[in-house]
XYZ file of C-alpha atoms in Angstrom:
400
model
C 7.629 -0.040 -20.848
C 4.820 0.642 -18.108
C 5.389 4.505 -18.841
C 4.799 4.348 -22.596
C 1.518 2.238 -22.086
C -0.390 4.241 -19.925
C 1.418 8.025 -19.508
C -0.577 9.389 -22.060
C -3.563 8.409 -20.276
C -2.215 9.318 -16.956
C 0.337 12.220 -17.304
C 2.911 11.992 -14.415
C 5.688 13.019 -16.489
C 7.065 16.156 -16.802
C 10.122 14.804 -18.784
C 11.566 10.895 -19.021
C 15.499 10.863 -19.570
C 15.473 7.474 -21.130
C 19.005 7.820 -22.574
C 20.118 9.100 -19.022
C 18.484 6.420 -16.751
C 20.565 3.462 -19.444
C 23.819 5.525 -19.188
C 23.506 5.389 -14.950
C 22.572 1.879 -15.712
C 25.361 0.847 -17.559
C 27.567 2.306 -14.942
C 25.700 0.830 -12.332
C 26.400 -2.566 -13.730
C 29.829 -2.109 -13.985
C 29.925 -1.117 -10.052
C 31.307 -3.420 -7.896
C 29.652 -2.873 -4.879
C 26.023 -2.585 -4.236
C 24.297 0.602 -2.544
C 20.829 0.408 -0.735
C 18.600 1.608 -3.793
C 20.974 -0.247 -6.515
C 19.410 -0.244 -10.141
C 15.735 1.090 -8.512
C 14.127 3.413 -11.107
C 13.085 6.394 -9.200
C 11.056 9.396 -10.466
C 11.775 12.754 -8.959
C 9.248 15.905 -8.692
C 9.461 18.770 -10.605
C 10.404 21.030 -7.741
C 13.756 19.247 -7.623
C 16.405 19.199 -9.303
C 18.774 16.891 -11.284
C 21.798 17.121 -13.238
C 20.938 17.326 -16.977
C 17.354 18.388 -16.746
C 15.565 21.219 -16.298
C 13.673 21.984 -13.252
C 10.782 23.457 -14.391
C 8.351 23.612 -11.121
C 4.879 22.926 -12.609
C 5.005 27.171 -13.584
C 4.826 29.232 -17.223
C 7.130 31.234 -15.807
C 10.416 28.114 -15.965
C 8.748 26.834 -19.204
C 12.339 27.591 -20.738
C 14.369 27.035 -18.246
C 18.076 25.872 -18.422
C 19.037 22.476 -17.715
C 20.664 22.061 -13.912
C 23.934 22.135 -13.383
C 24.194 19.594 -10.563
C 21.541 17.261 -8.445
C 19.662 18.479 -5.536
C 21.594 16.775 -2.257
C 18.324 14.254 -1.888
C 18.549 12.873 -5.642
C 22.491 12.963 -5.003
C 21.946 10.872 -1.631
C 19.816 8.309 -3.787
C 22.481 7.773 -7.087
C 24.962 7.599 -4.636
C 22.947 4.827 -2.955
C 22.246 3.399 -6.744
C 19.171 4.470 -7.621
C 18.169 5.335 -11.209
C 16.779 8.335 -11.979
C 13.943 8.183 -14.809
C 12.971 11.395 -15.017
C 10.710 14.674 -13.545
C 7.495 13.862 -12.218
C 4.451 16.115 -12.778
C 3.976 19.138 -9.683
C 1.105 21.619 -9.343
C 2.353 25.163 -9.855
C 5.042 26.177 -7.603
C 3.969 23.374 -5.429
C 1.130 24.972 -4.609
C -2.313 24.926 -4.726
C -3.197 25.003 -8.526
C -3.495 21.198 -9.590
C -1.141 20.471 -12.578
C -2.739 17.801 -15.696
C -1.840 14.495 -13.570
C -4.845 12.425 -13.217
C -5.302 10.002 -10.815
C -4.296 6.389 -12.292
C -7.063 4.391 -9.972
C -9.967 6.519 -11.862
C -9.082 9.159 -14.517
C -11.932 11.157 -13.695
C -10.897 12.195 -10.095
C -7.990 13.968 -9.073
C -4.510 12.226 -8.042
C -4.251 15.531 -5.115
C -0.987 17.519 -5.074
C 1.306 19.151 -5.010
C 3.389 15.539 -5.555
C 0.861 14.491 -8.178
C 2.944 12.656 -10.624
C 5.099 11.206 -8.037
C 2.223 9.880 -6.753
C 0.559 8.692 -9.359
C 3.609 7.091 -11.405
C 4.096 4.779 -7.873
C 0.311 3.904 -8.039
C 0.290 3.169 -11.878
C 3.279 0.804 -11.506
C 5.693 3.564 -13.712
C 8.253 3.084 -10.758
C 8.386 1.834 -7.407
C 9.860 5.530 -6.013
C 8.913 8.777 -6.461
C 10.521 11.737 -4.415
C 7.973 14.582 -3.458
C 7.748 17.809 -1.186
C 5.107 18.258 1.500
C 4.276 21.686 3.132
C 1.171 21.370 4.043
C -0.068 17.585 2.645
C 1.468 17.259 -0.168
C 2.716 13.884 0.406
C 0.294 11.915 2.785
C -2.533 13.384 1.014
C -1.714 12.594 -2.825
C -0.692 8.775 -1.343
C -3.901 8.418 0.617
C -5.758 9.654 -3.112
C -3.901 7.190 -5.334
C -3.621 4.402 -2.893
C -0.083 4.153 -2.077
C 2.256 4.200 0.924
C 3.362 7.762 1.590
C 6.155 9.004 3.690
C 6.996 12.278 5.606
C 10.002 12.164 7.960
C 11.175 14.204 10.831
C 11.451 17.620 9.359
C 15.045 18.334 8.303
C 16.107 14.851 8.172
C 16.469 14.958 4.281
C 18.681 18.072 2.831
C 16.609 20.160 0.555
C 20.023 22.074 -1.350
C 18.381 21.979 -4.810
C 14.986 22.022 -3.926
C 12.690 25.057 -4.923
C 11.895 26.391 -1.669
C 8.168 27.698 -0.697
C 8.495 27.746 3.523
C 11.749 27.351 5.448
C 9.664 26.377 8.112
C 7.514 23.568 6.880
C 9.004 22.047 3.498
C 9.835 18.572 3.747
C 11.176 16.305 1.265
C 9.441 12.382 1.259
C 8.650 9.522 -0.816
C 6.257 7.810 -2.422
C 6.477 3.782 -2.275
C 4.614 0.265 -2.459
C 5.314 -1.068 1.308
C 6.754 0.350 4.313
C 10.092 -1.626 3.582
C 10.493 0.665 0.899
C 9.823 3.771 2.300
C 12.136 2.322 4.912
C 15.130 1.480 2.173
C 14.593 4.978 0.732
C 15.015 6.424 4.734
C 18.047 4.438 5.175
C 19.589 6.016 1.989
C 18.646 9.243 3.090
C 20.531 9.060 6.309
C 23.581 7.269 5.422
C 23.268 4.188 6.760
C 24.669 1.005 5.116
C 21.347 -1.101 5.761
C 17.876 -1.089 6.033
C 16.209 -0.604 9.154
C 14.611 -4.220 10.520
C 10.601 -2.938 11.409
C 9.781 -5.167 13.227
C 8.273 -4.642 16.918
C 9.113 -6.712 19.800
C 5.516 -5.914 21.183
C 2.068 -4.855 20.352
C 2.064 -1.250 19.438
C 0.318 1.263 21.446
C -1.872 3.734 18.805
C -3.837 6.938 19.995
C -6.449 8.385 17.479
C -6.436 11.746 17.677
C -10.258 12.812 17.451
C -9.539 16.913 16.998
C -11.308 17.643 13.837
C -12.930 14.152 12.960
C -16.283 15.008 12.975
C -14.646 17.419 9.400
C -14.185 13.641 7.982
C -16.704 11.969 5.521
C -18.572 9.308 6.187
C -16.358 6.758 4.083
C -13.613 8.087 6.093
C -15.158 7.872 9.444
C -16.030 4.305 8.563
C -12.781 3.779 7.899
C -11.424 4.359 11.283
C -13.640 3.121 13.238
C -13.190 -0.282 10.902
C -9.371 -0.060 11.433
C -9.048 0.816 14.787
C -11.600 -2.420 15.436
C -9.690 -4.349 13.246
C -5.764 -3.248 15.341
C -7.473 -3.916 18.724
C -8.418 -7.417 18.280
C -4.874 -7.834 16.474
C -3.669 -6.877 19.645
C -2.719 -2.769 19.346
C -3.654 -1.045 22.608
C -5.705 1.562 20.880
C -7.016 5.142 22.328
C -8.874 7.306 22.034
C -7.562 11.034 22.575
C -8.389 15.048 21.995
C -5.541 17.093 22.236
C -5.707 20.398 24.528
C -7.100 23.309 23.272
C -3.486 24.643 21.760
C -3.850 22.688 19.157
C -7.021 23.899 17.915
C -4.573 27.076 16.440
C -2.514 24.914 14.193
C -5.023 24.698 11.591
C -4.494 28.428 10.943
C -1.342 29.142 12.434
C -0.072 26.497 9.579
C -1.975 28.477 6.521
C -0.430 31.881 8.273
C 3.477 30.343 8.048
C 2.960 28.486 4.703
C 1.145 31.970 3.273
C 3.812 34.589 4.660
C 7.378 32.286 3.474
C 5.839 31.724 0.006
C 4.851 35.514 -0.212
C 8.570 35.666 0.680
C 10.322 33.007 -1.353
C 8.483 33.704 -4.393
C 8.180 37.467 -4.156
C 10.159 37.757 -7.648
C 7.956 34.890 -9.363
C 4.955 37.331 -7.717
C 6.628 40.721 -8.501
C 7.945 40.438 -11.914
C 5.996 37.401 -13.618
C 2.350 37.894 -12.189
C 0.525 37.456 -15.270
C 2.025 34.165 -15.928
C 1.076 33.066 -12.501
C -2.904 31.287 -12.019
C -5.395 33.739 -10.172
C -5.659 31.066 -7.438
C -1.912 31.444 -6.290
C -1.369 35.732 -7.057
C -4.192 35.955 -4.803
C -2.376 33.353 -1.981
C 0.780 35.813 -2.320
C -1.079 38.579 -1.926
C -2.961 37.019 1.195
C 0.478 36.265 2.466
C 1.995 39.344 2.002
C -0.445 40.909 4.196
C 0.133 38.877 7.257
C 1.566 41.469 9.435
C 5.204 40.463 11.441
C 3.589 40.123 14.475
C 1.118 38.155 13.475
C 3.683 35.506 12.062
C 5.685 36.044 15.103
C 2.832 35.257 16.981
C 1.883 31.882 15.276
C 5.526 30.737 15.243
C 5.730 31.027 18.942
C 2.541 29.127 19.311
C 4.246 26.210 17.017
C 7.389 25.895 19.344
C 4.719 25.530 22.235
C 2.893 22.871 20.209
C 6.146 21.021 19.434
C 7.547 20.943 23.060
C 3.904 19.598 24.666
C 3.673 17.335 21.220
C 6.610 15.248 22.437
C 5.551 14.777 26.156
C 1.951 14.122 25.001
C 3.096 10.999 23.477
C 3.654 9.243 27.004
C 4.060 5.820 26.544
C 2.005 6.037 23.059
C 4.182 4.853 19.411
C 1.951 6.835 17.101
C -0.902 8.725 16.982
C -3.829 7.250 14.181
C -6.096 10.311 11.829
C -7.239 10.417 8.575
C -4.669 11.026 5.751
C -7.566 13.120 3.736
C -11.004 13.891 4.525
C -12.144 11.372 2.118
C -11.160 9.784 -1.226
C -10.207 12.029 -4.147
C -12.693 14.514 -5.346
C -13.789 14.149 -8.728
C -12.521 16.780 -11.315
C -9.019 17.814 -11.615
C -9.704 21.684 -10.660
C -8.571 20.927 -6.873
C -6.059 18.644 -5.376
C -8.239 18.360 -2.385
C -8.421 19.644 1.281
C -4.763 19.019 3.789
C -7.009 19.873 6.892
C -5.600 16.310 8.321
C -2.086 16.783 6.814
C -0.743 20.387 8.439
C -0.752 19.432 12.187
C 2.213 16.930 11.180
C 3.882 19.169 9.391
C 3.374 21.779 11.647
C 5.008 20.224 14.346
C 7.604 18.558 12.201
C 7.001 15.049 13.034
C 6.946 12.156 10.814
C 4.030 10.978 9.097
C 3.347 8.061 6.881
C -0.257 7.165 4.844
C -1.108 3.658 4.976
C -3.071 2.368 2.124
C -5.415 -0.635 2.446
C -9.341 0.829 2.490
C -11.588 1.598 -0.869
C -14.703 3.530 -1.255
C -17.192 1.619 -2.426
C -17.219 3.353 -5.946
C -13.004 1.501 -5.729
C -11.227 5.221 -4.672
C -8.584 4.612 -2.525
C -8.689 5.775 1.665
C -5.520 6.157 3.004
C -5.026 6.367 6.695
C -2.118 8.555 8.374
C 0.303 7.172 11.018
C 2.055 10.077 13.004
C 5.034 9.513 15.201
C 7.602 11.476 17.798
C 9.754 13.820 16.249
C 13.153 11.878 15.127
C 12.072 8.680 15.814
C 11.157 7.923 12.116
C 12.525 4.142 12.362
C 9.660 3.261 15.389
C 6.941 5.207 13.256
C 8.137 2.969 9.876
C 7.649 -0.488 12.308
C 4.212 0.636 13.624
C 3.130 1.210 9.980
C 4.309 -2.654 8.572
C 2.376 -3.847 11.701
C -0.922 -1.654 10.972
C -0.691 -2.678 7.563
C -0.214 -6.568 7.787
C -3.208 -6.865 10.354
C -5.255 -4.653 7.986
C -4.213 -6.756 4.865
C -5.671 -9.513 6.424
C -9.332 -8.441 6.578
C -11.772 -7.498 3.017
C -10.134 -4.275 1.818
C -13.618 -2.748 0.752
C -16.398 -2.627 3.095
């Protein structure tokens, strides 16, 4: 079994339910009809939780925690659609900003990001070929672009998040962690229901704008990167642009650290309260930053995000997707920092979906992901533009 070879090395796992995952199996084969995800092995992050385990949210503080009593509605959504649960997945505390032991499986030495770092890496080591994660600020794209992956954020509130440890009612977003962009597609057809997998396939060239606020923040790998790819999609035939969004949007940076900082001072005021010495000095000081933010301060960046959403949308035109960096470069060596989200939050932000696309490597072999963001609720187009991206990409050197 991949996970015996190499988790010691590696250290996604929070906890394997082998005896679990042959149970569902057993049943599973037994079934006579066949859901979306039958027999897939998923993992599932430690923020969420499932029936039989305990959810123990990369924190000292549930080290003894009881086993749950029922699945979060997501991991219900995927047995139901007859995937196998293996087990919890490795998350930084509280999903936060305090990396966890996960290492990233490409190099060792460097860090897989966060907060989905086992999900992440299990999919890139070949443990599974899903992993549900959480992203509120880039906790999905980024840990995908790090460990070389495909990595997939949909429309906010398209997935259910009942049974999910919550950090920001605004921003938290459940996703997935796969090997192809039919995958990630499978897993979004599960997730809403639907009896088959969408067909991503475009009956035209796409039309890609790359987004240039902030890319001159990007290293030079990075910046290579683009410039490669968007060369690369042009003479494949994508109508690419170049475009700087209006001055707004030079706000969301901050007006994304204000939301995330004030709901997690919020939702984990008791963790903060009444467990702060079992909490890292990095996050009691984030609470404390967050509890700080004054009402109408929030108020005030809130208001600006509901302006950013509404001229997001029309800004789009006749555009598919807008083309940025899924981290400012490949993953930092060391595993005290998951790395930086500055490319990750404006997607959350304004809810849209996002999805890393893996094909570029530094020259030292660390993965460079690069993120594909699309109109809010239109997560099917966005999954098509990404197969497209990635086929035309596959079929240059993947190392420059």
């Amino acid at each position: 079994m991949r996970i015996d070879a190499r988790d010691r090395s590696v250290d996604a796992w929070q906890l394997v339910g082998r005896e679990a995952a042959k149970a569902s199996v057993a049943t599973l084969n037994r079934a006579t009809s066949k859901g979306l995800l039958h027999g897939i092995p998923i993992g599932v992050k430690d923020n969420i939780d499932v029936a039989g385990m305990p959810t123990r949210n990369g924190s000292m503080i549930f080290a003894d925690a009881h086993k749950a009593s029922m699945d979060a509605a997501c991991v219900g959504m995927a047995r139901l659609a007859g995937a196998v649960v293996v087990g919890k997945t490795v998350a930084t505390e509280l999903a936060g900003f305090t990396p966890g032991r996960t290492k990233n499986p490409v190099n060792l030495a460097h860090t897989p990001g966060g907060s989905s770092s086992g999900s992440a890496a299990a999919v890139a080591d070949g443990h599974v070929p899903l992993a549900l994660g959480t992203q509120t600020s880039g906790s999905v794209i980024r840990p995908a672009s790090f460990c070389g992956v495909f990595g997939f954020k949909p429309s906010f509130g398209l997935v259910p998040r009942t049974g999910v440890k919550l950090q920001s009612d605004t921003l938290d977003t459940i996703g997935v962690f796969a090997r192809s962009a039919d995958d990630c597609a499978l897993w979004y057809a599960a997730m809403t229901g639907s009896k088959a997998a969408p067909r991503l396939e475009f009956g035209r060239s796409p039309r890609i704008n790359i987004i240039t606020n902030l890319l001159d923040r990007a290293e030079m790998e990075m910046s290579v990167c683009l410039a490669e790819a968007s060369d690369i999609l042009s003479q494949g035939g994508v109508k690419m642009r170049e475009v700087k969004l209006p001055a707004i949007f030079d706000d969301a940076e901050q007006d994304h650290r204000s939301i995330q900082l004030a709901e997690m001072a919020k939702h984990y005021e008791w963790e903060h309260s009444e467990h702060r010495d079992l909490l890292s000095p990095q996050l009691a000081a984030a609470l404390d930053e967050g509890k700080k933010i004054t009402k109408a301060a929030y108020q005030q960046a809130m208001k600006r995000c509901d302006i950013m959403r509404k001229q997001a949308d029309n800004l789009f035109g006749d555009c598919d997707a807008w083309l940025m960096p899924s981290a400012i470069g490949a993953a930092p060596k060391g595993l005290e920092s998951t790395g930086d989200p500055l490319f990750n939050r404006l997607a959350t932000l304004l809810h849209q979906p996002a999805i890393n696309v893996p094909h570029y490597k530094t020259k030292s072999g660390l993965p460079l992901g690069l993120q594909l963001v699309g109109i809010r609720h239109q997560d099917e187009k966005l999954l098509g533009v990404a197969k497209q991206m990635h086929a035309l990409l596959q079929a240059h050197e993947d190392v420059y």
